[in-house]
Each structure stands twice: as C-alpha cells, then as structure tokens.
mmCIF file of C-alpha atoms in Angstrom:
data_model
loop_
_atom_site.group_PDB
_atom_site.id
_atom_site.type_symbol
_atom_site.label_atom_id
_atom_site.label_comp_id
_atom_site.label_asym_id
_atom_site.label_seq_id
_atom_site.Cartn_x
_atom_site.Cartn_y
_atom_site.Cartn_z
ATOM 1 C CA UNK A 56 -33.217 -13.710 8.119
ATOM 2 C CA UNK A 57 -29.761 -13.290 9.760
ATOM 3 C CA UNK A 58 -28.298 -15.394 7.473
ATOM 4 C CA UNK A 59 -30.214 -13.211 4.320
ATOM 5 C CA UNK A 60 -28.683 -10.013 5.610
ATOM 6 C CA UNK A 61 -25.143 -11.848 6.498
ATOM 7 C CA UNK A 62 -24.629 -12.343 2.337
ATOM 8 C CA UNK A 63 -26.496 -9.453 1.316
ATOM 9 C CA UNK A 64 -23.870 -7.379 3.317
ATOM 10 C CA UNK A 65 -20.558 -9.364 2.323
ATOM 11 C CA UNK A 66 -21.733 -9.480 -1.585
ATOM 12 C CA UNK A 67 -22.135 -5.305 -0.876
ATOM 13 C CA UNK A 68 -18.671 -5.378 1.032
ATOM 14 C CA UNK A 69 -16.910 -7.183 -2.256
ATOM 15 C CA UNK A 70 -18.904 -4.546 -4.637
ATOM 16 C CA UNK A 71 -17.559 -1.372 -2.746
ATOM 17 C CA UNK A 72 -14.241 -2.809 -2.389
ATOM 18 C CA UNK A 73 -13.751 -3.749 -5.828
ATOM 19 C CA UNK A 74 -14.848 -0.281 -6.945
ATOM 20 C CA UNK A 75 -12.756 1.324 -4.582
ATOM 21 C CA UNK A 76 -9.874 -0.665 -5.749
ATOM 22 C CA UNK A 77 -10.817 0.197 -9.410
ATOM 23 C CA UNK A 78 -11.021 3.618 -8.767
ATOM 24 C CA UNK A 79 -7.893 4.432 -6.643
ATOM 25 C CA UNK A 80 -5.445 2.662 -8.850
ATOM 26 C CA UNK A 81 -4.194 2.650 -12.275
ATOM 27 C CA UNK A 82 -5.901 1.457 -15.226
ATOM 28 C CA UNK A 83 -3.474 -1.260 -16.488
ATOM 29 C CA UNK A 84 -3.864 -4.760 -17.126
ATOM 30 C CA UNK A 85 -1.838 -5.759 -14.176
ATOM 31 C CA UNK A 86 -5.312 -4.849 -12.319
ATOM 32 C CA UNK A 87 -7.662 -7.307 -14.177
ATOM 33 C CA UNK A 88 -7.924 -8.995 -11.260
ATOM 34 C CA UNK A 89 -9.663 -6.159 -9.195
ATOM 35 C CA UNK A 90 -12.556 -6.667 -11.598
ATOM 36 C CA UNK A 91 -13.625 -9.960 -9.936
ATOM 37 C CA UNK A 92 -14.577 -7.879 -6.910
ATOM 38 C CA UNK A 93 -17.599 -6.236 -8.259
ATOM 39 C CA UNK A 94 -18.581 -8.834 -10.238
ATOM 40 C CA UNK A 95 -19.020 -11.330 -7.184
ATOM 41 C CA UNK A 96 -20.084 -8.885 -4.985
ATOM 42 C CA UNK A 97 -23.043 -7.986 -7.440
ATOM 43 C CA UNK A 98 -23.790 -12.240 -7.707
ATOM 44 C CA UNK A 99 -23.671 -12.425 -4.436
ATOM 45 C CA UNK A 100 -26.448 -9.603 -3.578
ATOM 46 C CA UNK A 101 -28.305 -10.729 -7.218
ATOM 47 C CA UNK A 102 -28.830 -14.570 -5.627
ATOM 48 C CA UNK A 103 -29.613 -13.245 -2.548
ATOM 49 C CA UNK A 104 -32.506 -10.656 -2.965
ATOM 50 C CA UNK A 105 -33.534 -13.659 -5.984
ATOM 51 C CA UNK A 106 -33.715 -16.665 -3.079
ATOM 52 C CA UNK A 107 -35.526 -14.137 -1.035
ATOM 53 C CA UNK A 108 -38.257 -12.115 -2.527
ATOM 54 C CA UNK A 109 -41.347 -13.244 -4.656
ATOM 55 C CA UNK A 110 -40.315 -11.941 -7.891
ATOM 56 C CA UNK A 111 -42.809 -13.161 -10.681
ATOM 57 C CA UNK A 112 -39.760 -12.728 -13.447
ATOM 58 C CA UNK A 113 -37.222 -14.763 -11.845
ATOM 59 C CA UNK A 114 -39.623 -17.557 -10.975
ATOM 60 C CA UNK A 115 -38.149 -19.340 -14.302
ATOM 61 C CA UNK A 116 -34.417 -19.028 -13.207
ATOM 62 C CA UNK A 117 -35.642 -20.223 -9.395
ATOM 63 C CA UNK A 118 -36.879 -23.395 -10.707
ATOM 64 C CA UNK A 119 -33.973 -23.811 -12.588
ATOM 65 C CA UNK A 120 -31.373 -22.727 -10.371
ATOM 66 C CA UNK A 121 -28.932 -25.854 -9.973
ATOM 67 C CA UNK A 122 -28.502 -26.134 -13.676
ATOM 68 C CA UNK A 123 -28.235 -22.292 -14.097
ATOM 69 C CA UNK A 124 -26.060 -21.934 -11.184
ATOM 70 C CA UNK A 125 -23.661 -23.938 -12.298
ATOM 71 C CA UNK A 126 -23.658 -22.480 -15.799
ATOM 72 C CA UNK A 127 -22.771 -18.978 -14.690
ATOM 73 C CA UNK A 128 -19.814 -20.406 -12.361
ATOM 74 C CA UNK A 129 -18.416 -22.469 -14.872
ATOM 75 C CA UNK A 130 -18.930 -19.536 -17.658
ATOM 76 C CA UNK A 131 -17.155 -17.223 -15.402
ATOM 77 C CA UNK A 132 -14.338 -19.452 -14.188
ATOM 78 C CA UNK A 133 -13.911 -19.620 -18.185
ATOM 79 C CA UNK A 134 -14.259 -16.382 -19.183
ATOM 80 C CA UNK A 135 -11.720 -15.361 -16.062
ATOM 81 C CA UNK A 136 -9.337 -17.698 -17.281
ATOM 82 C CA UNK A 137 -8.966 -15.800 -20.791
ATOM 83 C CA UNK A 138 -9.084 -12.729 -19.931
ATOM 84 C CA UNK A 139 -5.978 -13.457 -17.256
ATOM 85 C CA UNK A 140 -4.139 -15.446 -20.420
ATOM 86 C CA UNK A 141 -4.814 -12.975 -22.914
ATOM 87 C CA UNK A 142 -4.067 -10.255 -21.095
ATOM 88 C CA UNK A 143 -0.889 -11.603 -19.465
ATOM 89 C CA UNK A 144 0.233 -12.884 -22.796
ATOM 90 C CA UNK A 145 -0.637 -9.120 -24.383
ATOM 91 C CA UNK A 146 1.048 -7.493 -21.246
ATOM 92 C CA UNK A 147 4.182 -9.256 -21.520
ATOM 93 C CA UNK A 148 4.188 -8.817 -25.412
ATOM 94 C CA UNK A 149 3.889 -5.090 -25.000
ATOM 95 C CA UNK A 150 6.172 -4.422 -22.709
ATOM 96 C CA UNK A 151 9.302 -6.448 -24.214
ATOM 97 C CA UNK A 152 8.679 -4.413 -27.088
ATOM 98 C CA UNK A 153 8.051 -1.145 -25.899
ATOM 99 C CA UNK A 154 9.858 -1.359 -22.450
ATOM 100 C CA UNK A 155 13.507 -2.089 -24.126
ATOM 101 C CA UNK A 156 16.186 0.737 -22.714
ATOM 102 C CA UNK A 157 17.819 0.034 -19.732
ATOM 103 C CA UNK A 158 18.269 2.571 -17.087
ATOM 104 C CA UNK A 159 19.954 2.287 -13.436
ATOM 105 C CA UNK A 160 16.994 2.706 -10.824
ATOM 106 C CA UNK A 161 17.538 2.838 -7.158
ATOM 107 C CA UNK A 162 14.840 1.384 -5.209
ATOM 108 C CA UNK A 163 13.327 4.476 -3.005
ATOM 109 C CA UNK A 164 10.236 2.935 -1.427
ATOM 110 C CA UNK A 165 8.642 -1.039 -0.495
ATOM 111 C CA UNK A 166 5.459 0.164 -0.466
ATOM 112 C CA UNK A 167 5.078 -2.358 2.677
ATOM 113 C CA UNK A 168 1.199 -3.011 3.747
ATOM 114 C CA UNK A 169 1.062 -2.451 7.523
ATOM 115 C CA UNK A 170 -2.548 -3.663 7.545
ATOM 116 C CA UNK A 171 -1.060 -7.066 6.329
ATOM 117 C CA UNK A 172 -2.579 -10.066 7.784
ATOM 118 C CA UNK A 173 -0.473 -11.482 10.074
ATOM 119 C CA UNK A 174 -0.608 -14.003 13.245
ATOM 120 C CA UNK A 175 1.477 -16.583 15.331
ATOM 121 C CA UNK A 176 0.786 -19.438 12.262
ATOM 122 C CA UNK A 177 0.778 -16.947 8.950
ATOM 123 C CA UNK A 178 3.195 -13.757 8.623
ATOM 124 C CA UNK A 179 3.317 -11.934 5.630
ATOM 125 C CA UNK A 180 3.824 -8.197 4.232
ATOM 126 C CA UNK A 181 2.481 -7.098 0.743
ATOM 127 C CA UNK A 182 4.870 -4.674 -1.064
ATOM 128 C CA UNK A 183 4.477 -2.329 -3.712
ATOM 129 C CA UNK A 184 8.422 -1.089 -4.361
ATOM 130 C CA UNK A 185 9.327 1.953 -6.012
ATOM 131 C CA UNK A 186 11.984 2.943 -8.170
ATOM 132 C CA UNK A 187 13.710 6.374 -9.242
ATOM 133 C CA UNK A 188 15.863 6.851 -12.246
ATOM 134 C CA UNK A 189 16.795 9.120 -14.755
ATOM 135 C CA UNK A 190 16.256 9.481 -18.206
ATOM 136 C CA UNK A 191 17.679 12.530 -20.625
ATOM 137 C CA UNK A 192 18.399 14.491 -17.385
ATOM 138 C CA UNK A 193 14.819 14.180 -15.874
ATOM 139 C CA UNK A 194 14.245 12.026 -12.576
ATOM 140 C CA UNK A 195 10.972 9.601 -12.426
ATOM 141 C CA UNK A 196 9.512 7.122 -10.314
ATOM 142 C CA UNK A 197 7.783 4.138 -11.140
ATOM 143 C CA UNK A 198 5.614 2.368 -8.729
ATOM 144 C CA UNK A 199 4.605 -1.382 -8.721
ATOM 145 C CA UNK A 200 0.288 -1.399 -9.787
ATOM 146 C CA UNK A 201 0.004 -4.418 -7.703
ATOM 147 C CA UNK A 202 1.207 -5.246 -4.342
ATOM 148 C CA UNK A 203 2.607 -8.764 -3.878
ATOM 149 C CA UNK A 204 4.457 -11.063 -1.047
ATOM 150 C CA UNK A 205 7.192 -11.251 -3.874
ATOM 151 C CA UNK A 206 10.541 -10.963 -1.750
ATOM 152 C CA UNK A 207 10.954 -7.174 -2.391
ATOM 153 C CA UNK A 208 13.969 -5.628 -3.467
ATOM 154 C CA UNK A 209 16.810 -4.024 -1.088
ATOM 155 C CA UNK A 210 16.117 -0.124 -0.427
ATOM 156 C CA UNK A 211 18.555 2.199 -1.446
ATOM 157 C CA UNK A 212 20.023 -0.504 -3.834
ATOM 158 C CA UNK A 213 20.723 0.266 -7.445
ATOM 159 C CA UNK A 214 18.656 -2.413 -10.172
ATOM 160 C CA UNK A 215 18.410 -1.766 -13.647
ATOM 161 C CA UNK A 216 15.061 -1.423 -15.217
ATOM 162 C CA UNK A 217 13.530 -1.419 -18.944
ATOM 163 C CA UNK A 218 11.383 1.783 -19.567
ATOM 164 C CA UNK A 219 10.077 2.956 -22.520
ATOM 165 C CA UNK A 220 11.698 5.382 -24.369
ATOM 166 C CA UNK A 221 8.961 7.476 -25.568
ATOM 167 C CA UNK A 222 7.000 7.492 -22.713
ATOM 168 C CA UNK A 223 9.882 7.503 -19.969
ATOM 169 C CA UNK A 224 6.982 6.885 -17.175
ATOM 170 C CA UNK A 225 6.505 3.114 -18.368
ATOM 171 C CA UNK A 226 8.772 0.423 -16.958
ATOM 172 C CA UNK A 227 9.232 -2.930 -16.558
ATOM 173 C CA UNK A 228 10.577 -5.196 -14.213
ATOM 174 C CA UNK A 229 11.352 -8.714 -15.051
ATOM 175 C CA UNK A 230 12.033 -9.837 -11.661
ATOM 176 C CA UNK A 231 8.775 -8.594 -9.860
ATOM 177 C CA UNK A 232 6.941 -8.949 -12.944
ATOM 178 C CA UNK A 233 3.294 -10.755 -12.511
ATOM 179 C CA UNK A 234 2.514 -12.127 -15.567
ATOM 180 C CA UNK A 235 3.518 -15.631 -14.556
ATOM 181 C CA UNK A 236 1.425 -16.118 -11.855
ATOM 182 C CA UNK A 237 -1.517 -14.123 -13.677
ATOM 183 C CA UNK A 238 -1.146 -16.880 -16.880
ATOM 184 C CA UNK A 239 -0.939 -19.605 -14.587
ATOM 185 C CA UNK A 240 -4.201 -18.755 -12.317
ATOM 186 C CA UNK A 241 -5.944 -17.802 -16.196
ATOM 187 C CA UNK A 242 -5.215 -21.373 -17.050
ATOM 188 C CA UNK A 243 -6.712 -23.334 -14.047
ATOM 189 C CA UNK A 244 -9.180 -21.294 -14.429
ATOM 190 C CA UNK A 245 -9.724 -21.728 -17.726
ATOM 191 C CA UNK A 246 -9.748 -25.355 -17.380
ATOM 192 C CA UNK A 247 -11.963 -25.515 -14.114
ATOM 193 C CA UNK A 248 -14.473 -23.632 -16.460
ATOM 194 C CA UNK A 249 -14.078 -25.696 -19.464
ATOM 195 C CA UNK A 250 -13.934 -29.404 -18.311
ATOM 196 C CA UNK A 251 -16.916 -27.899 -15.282
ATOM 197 C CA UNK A 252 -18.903 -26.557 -18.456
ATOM 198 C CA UNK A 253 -19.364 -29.577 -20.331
ATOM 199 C CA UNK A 254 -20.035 -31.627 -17.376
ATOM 200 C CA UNK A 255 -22.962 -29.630 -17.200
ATOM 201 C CA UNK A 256 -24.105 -29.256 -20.118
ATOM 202 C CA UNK A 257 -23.142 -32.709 -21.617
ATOM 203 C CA UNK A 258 -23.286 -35.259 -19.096
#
C-alpha cells in the first residue's frame, strides 16, 4: 500500500511541477523540455491507479502490459527525440535569420539558483544571465528561458548580442545558446526509441 501511495504521490509531484514550470515561464521552444514533466507525472499516476484497482476496461491492457509497456516507452523516447531535433533545428534556423543585428549588451544579472543542489561530492549553480542593451534609443533586457550550469558570463561585462530588429525584445546568444545539447539528447533519444521499438515489435 505504502509503496501504491509512494508513486501515486511522485507521478502527482512531476504533474504539478511540470505545470508550474509551463505556466511561469515563457512559451518558446527552448522549454520543450518542461513538457516531459506532465507527461510522466500523468504515466506515472495512470500505471499506478491501473496496477491497483479492478477496472473491467483496462483488464485488456493488464494482461498485456509487458508488451504495451514497452511500446509506450519506446514510442515516447521516439517521439521525444523529434520533437527536441526538430525543434532545435527550427530554433536555430529562426533565430540566425531573424536574430541578425548586433548590439553591445552588458550582462546585468546571473540569474544564479540558490536552491541549487549542492554537497561535499557535487557543487553546482544553475544560471539564467541577463542582458541590457539598447536599440534606437530604447533600453531592453533579455533574459535566458532556461537556466543552465553553462559557465555564465562576467557581470557588468560588455558582450555583443544578435536581436531582432523588428521585434527588439528577441535575442540570441551563440555562446549560451542550447540548441546543441537539445539536438544531441533528441538524437539518443531518438535512437533509444527507434532501435528499442523494433526490438519489440520485430524480434
């Protein structure tokens, strides 16, 4: 029973947080990733309540639930994987063509996470920097969507940054830019899912 409310409770905990992370920061696809949350959370508390109460319409998918199982992870590490490819290759693509006028920015904030784990074997901050600049005599400041343990930059230092001309507020970053890291977790994934899937289904 313990062990029934345990995952019921950590599937809910991954649910709330991912919607709380949906809902407090922008909509961009630098926050893709925040999706998962929910999604596990809810397959989490869906296999749970499933293993654990006598439900006459999921007595099809209990007696299958290896094969099935292993279906849905292997469909979702694929289906993961492209949507972290496509939409770091789409990200990247729109912002080298619509992020293309340099400005000077000075870097105003880290954005350090206090509540970063840290302990006597792993230390580590998250940051979130911000930048202020100018464009046609009007002062902005664009904050990093995603926090990262990317070596920030120096505060109070002077970088130059690509924003987008006819919408000032957009920038882009090169150096703290994601998009590497997302394409390169989108293609494990995508091959986890992929060479996983047919084993399944095929051998």
């Amino acid at each position: 029973m313990f062990s029934t409310v345990f995952l019921f409770v950590v599937g809910l905990l991954f649910f709330v947080a991912g919607i709380l992370g949906i809902c407090t920061n922008k909509r961009s696809l630098e926050n893709t990733p925040l999706f998962l949350f929910p999604i596990v959370g809810a397959g989490i508390m869906f296999f749970t309540i499933m293993f654990n109460c006598k439900i006459p319409a999921l007595k099809m998918i209990q007696d299958n639930i290896d094969s099935i199982f292993s279906t849905c992870v292997m469909l979702f590490c694929f289906c993961v994987g492209l949507a972290l490819v496509l939409g770091s290759i789409y990200d990247k693509k729109y912002k080298t063509e619509h992020c293309t006028y340099p400005v000077e920015a000075i870097c105003i904030d880290l954005g350090e996470d206090s509540s970063s784990m840290s302990s006597d074997s792993v230390s580590g901050h998250l940051y979130s920097p911000s930048w202020k600049y100018t464009f046609h005599e009007k002062e902005y400041i664009y904050k990093s969507n995603i926090s990262s343990t990317i070596t920030p930059p120096e505060l109070g230092e002077i970088y130059t940054i690509f924003i987008d001309p006819s919408d000032p507020e957009k920038a882009w970053i090169p150096r703290y830019s994601h998009n590497g890291n997302f394409l390169f977790i989108g293609i494990i994934a995508l091959i986890i899912g992929a060479v996983g899937g047919y084993a399944v289904l095929f051998l």
